[in-house]
Tab-separated table of C-alpha atoms in Angstrom:
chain	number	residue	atom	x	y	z
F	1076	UNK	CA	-2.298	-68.205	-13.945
F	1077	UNK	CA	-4.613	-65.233	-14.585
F	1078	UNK	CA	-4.054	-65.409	-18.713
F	1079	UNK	CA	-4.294	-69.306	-18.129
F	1080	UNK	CA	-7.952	-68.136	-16.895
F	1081	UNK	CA	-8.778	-66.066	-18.816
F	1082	UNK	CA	-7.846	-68.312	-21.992
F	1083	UNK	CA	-9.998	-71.292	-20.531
F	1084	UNK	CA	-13.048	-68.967	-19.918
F	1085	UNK	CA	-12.848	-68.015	-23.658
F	1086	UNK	CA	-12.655	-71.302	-25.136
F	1087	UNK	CA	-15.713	-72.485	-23.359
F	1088	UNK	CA	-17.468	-70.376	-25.530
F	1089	UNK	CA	-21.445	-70.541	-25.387
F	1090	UNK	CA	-22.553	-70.016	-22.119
F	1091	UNK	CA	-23.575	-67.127	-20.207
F	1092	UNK	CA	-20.812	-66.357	-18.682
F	1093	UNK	CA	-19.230	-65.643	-22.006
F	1094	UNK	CA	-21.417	-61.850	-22.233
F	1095	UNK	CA	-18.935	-60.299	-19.251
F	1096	UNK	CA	-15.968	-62.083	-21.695
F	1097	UNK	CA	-14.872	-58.260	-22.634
F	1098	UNK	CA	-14.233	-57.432	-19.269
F	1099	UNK	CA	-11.401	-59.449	-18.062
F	1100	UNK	CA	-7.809	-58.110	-19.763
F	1101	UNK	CA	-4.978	-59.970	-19.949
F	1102	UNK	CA	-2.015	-57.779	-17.779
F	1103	UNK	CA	1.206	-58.407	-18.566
F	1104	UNK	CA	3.786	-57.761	-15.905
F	1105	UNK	CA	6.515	-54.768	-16.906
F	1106	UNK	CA	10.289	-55.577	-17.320
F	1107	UNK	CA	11.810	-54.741	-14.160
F	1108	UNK	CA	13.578	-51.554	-13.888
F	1109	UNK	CA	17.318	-51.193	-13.628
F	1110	UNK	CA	18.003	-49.036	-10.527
F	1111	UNK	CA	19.537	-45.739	-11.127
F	1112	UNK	CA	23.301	-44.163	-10.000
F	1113	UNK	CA	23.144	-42.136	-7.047
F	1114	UNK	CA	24.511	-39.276	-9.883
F	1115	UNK	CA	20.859	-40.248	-12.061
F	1116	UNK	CA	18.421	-40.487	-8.858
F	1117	UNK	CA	20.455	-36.791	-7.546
F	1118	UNK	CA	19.769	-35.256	-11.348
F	1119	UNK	CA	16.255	-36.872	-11.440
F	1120	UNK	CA	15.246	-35.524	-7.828
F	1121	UNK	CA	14.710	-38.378	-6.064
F	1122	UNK	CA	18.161	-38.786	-4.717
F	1123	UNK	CA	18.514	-37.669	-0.883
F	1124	UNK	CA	21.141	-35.139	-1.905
F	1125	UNK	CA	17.754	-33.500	-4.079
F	1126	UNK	CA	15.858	-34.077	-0.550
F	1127	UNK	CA	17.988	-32.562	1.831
F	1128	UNK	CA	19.142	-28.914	1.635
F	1129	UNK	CA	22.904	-28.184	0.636
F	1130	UNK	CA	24.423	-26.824	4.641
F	1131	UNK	CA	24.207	-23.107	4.314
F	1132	UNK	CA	21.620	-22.389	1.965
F	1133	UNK	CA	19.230	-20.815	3.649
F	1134	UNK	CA	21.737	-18.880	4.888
F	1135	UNK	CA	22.728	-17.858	1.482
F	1136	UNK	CA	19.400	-16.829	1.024
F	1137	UNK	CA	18.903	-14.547	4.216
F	1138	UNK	CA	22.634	-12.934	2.543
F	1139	UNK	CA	21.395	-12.616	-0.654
F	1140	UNK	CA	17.970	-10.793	0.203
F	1141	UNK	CA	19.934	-8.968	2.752
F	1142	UNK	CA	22.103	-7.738	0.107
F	1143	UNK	CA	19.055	-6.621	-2.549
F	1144	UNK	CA	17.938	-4.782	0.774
F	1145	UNK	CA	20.889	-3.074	0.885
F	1146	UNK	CA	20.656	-2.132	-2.815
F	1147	UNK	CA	17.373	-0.895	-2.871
F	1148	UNK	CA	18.469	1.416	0.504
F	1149	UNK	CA	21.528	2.783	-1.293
F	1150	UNK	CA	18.791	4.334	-4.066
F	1151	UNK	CA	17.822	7.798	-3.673
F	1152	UNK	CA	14.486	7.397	-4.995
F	1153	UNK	CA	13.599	3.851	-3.112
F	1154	UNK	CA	14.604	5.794	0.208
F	1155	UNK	CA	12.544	8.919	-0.862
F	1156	UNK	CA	9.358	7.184	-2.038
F	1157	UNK	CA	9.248	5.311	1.576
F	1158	UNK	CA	9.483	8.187	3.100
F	1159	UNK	CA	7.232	9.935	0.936
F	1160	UNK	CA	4.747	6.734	1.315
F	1161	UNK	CA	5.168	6.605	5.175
F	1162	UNK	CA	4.029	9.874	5.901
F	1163	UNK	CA	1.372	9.283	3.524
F	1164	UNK	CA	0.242	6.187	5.376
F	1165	UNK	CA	0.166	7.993	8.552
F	1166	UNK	CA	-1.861	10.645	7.251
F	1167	UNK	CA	-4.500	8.642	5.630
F	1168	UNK	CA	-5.297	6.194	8.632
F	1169	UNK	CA	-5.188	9.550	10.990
F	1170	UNK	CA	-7.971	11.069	8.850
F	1171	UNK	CA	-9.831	7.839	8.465
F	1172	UNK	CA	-10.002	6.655	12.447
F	1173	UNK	CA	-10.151	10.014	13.685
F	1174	UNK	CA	-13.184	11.524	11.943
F	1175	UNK	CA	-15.827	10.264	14.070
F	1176	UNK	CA	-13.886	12.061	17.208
F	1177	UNK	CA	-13.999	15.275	15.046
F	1178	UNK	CA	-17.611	15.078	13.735
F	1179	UNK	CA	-18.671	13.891	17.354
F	1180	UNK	CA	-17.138	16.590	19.443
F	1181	UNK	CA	-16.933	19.675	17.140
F	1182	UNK	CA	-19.295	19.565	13.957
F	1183	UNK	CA	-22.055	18.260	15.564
F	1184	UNK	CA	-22.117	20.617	18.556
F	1185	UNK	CA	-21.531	23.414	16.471
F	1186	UNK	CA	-22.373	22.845	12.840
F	1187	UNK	CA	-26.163	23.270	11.681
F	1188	UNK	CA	-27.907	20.504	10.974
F	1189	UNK	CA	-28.200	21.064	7.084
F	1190	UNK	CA	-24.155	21.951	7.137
F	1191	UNK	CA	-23.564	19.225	9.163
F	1192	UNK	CA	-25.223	16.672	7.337
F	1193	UNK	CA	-23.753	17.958	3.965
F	1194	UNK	CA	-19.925	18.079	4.868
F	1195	UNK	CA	-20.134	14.436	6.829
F	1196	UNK	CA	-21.960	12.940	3.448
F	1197	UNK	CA	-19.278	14.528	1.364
F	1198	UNK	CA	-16.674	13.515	3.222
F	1199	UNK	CA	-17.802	9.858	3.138
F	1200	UNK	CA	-18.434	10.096	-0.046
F	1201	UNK	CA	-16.490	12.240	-2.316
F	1202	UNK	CA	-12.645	10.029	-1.437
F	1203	UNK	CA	-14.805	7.212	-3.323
F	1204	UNK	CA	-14.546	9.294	-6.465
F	1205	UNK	CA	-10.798	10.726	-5.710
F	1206	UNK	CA	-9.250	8.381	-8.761
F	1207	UNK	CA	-11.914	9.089	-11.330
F	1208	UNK	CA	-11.737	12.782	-10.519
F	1209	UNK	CA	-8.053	13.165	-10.477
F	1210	UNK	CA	-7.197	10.912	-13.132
F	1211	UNK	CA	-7.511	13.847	-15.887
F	1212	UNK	CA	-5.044	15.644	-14.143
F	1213	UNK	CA	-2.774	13.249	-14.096
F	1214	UNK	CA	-2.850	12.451	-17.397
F	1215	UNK	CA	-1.934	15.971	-17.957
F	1216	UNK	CA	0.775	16.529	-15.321
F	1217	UNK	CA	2.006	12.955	-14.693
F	1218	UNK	CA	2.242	11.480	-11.553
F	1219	UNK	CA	4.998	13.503	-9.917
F	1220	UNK	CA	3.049	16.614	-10.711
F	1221	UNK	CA	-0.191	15.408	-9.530
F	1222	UNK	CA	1.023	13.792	-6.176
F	1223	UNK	CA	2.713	17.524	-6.133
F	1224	UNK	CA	-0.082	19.518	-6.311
F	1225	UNK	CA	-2.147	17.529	-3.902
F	1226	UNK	CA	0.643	18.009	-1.478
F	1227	UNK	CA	0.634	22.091	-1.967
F	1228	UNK	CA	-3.546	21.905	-1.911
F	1229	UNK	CA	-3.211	19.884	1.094
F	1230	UNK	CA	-0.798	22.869	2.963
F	1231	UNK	CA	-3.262	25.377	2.188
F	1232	UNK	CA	-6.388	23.823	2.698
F	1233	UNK	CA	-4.920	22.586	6.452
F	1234	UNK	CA	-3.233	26.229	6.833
F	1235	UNK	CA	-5.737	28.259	6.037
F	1236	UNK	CA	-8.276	26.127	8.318
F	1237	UNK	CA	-5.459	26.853	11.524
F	1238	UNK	CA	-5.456	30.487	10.721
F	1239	UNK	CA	-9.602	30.151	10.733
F	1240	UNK	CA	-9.800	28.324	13.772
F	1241	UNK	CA	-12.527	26.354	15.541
F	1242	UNK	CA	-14.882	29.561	15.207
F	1243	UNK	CA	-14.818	30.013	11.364
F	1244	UNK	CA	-16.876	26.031	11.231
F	1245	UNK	CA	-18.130	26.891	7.697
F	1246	UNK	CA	-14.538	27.511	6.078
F	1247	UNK	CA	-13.226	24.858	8.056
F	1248	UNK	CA	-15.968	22.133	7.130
F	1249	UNK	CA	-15.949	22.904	3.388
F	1250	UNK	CA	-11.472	22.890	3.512
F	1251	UNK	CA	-12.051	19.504	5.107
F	1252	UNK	CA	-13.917	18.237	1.965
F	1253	UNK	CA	-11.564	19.031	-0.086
F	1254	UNK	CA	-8.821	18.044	2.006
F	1255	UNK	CA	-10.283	14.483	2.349
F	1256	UNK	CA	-10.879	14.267	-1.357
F	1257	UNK	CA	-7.270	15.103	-2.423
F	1258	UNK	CA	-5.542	12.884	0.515
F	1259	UNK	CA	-7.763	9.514	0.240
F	1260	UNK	CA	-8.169	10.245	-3.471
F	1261	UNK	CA	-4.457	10.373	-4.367
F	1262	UNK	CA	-3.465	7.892	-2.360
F	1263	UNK	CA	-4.156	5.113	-4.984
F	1264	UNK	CA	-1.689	6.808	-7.524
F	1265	UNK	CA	1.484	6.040	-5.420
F	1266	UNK	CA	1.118	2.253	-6.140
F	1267	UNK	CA	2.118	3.778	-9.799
F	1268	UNK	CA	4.772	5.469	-8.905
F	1269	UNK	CA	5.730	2.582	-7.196
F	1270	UNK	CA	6.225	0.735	-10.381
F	1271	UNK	CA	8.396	3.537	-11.868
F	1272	UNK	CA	10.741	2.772	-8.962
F	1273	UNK	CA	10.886	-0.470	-9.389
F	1274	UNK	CA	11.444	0.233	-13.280
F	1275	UNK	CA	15.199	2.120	-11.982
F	1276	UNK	CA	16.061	-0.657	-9.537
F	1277	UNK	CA	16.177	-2.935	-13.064
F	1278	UNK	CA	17.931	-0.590	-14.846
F	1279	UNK	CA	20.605	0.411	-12.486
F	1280	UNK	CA	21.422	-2.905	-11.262
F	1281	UNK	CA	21.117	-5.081	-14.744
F	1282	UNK	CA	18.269	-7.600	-13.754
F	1283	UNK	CA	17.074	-9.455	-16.247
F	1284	UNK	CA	14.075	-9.384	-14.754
F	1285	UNK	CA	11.857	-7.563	-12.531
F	1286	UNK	CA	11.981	-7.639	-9.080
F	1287	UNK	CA	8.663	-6.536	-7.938
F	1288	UNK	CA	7.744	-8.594	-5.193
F	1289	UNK	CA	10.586	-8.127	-3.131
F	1290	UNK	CA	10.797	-4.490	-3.764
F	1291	UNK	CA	7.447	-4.622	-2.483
F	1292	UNK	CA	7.888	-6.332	0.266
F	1293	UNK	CA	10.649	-4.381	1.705
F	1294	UNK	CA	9.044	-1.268	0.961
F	1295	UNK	CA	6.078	-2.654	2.900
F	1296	UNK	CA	8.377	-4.077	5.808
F	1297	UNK	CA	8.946	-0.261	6.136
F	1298	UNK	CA	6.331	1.803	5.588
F	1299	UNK	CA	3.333	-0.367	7.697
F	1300	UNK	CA	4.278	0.551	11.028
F	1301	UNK	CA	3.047	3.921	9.927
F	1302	UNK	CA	-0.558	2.479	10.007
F	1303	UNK	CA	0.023	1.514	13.679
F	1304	UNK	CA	1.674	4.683	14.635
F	1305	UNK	CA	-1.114	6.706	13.670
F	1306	UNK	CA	-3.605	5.419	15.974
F	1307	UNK	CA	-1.194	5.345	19.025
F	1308	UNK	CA	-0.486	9.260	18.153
F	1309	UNK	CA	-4.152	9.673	18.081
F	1310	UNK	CA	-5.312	8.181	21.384
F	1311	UNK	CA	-2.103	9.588	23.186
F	1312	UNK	CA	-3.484	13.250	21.950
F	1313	UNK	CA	-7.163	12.344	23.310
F	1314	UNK	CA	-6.044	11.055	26.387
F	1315	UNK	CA	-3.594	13.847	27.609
F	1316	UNK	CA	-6.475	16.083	27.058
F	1317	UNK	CA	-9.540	14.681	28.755
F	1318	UNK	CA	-11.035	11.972	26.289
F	1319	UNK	CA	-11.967	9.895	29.067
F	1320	UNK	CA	-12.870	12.492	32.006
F	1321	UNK	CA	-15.117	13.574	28.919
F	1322	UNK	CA	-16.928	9.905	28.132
F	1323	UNK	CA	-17.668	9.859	32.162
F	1324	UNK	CA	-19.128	13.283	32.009
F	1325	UNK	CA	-21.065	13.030	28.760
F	1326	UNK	CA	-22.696	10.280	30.596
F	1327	UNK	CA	-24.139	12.519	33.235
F	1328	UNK	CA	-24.430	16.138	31.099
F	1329	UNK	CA	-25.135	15.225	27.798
F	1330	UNK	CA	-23.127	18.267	26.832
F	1331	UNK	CA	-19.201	18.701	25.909
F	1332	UNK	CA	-17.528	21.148	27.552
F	1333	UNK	CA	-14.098	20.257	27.602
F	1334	UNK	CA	-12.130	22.773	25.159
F	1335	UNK	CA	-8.990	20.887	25.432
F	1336	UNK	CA	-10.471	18.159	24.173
F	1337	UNK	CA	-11.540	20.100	20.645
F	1338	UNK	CA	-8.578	21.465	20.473
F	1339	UNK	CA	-6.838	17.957	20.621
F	1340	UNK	CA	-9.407	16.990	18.078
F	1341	UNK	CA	-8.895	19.990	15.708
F	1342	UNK	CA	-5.131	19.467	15.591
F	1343	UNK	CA	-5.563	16.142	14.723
F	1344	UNK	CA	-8.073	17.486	12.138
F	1345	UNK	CA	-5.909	19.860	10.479
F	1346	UNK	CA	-2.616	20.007	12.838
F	1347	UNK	CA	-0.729	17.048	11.935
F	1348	UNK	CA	-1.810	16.856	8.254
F	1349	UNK	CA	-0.581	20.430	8.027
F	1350	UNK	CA	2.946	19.154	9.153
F	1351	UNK	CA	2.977	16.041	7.310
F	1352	UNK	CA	1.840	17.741	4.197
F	1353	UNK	CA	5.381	20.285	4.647
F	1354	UNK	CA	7.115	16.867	5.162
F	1355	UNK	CA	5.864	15.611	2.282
F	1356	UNK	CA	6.555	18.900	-0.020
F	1357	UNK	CA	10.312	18.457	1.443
F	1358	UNK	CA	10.330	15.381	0.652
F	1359	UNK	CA	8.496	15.199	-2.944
F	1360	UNK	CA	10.953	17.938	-4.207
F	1361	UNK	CA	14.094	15.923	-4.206
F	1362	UNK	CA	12.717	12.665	-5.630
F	1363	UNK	CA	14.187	13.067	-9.275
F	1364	UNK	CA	12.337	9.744	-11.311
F	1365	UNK	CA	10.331	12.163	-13.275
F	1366	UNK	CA	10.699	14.040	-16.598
F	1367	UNK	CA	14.191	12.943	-18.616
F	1368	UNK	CA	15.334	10.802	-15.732
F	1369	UNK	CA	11.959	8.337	-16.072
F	1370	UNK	CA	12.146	9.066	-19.774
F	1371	UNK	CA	15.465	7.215	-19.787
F	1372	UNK	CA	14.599	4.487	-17.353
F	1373	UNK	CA	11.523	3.450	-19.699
F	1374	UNK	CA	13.675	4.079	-23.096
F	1375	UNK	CA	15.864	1.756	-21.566
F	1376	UNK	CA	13.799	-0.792	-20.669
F	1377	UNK	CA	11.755	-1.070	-24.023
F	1378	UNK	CA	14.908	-0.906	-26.031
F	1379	UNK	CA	16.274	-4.037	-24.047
F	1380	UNK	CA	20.130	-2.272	-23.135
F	1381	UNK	CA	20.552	-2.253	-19.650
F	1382	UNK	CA	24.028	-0.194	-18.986
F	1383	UNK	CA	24.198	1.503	-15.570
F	1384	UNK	CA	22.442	4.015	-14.255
């Protein structure tokens, strides 16, 4: 009935309807479509067998990453790079949340005014330029070797400022520069590493292809409680010694006079980084993907034979 329209309109010709003549189109109706098998509308997706999960598969899938965790656990390095990065983690977020308690309640009491405002503005500064500044060396030494010496640097600096003590403020504020440099400045280098590990996990297990998002997320699933700990480690220390006798006080004094309290503050200072630093060296020294061992790992991979590791 519409192309019976649409044919009379046109042969009237001569009028002005005929200037909107371009805009009608004739539609002719599609063949109907023959239905598809239930095989077809299955392989085509449209089929409720595509719709409907098989039973069991997401089971199959909580076995399956189950068993990748599993392999990445069985690998020396993996298990030695968490560790490694946990510690890290733990000492990075102590340093960061944990300044303001150290430049409140020790360098500011103590410290000069020109001192004081000179280590606080390097120490806010300086981690800024930690990558830029340690890049050159490891270029030269690689990664392992850098992330090494940065762990030996960090045991003296945090030793040397124990054997000071609270007293020696100028040795102590100028070793806590260069502490905070090395520690917040090398921390963006283990991400690299990171990749080298997950270089291995390829070759030792044949993957065709990498795996990087789940070895990152189960090194993450294991490592970030280390940022929470930190904190909780923290405030325990502060409160055992007086942290909040001391707020009520300050109110009234103005003045700090609780020495437990510094202490607490210095040994989370230089303390705890000196012991996670040792961890770290303990740690570090076993972890073998360095040298011939990552030599062979990225020979491997760029040559495209995959035997095992």
């Amino acid at each position: 009935a519409a192309a019976a329209a649409v044919q009379g309109k046109g042969q009237g010709g001569g009028g002005p309807q005929d200037e909107n003549e371009e805009e009608w189109e004739v539609l002719e109706p599609h063949p109907p479509q023959p239905p598809l098998a239930s095989g077809d509308a299955e392989a085509a997706g449209t089929g409720p067998a595509a719709a409907v999960p098989e039973p069991g598969q997401e089971a199959q899938g909580l076995a399956g990453w189950l068993v990748f965790a599993r392999q990445l656990l069985a690998q020396r390095n993996f298990v030695l790079y968490v560790l490694m990065n946990f510690v890290m983690n733990f000492s990075v977020t102590l340093s960061r949340n944990f300044f303001v308690f150290l430049n409140q309640l020790i360098m500011k009491p103590v410290m000069p005014p020109t001192l004081h405002t000179v280590v606080t503005g390097l120490c806010l500064v300086l981690p800024g330029f930690g990558i830029p500044l340690l890049s050159p060396w490891a270029n030269r030494l690689g990664l392992y070797g850098l992330i090494m010496l940065v762990t030996k640097c960090s045991i003296v600096t945090t030793g040397l400022a124990l054997l000071a003590g609270r007293p020696a403020y100028v040795l102590w504020g100028w070793l806590l520069v260069v502490q905070t440099t090395l520690v917040n400045g090398s921390w963006g280098f283990y991400d690299l590493v990171m990749a080298d590990v997950i270089d291995e996990d390829r070759v030792k297990h044949h993957r065709p292809e990498s795996v990087s998002t789940s070895v990152h997320g189960v090194q993450a699933l294991l490592v970030k409680p280390s940022q929470s700990l930190a904190p909780i480690v923290g405030a325990w220390m502060l409160n055992a010694n007086g942290l909040q006798q001391q707020q009520l006080q300050q109110g009234s004094d103005g003045e700090l006079q609780n020495a437990d309290l510094q202490n607490a503050v210095f040994t989370l200072a230089f303390g705890l980084p000196f012991v996670a630093s040792v961890i770290q060296w303990l740690i570090w020294r076993r972890f073998e993907l360095h040298g011939r061992r990552l030599q062979w790992v990225k020979q491997t991979l760029r040559g495209g034979g995959l035997r095992r590791a």
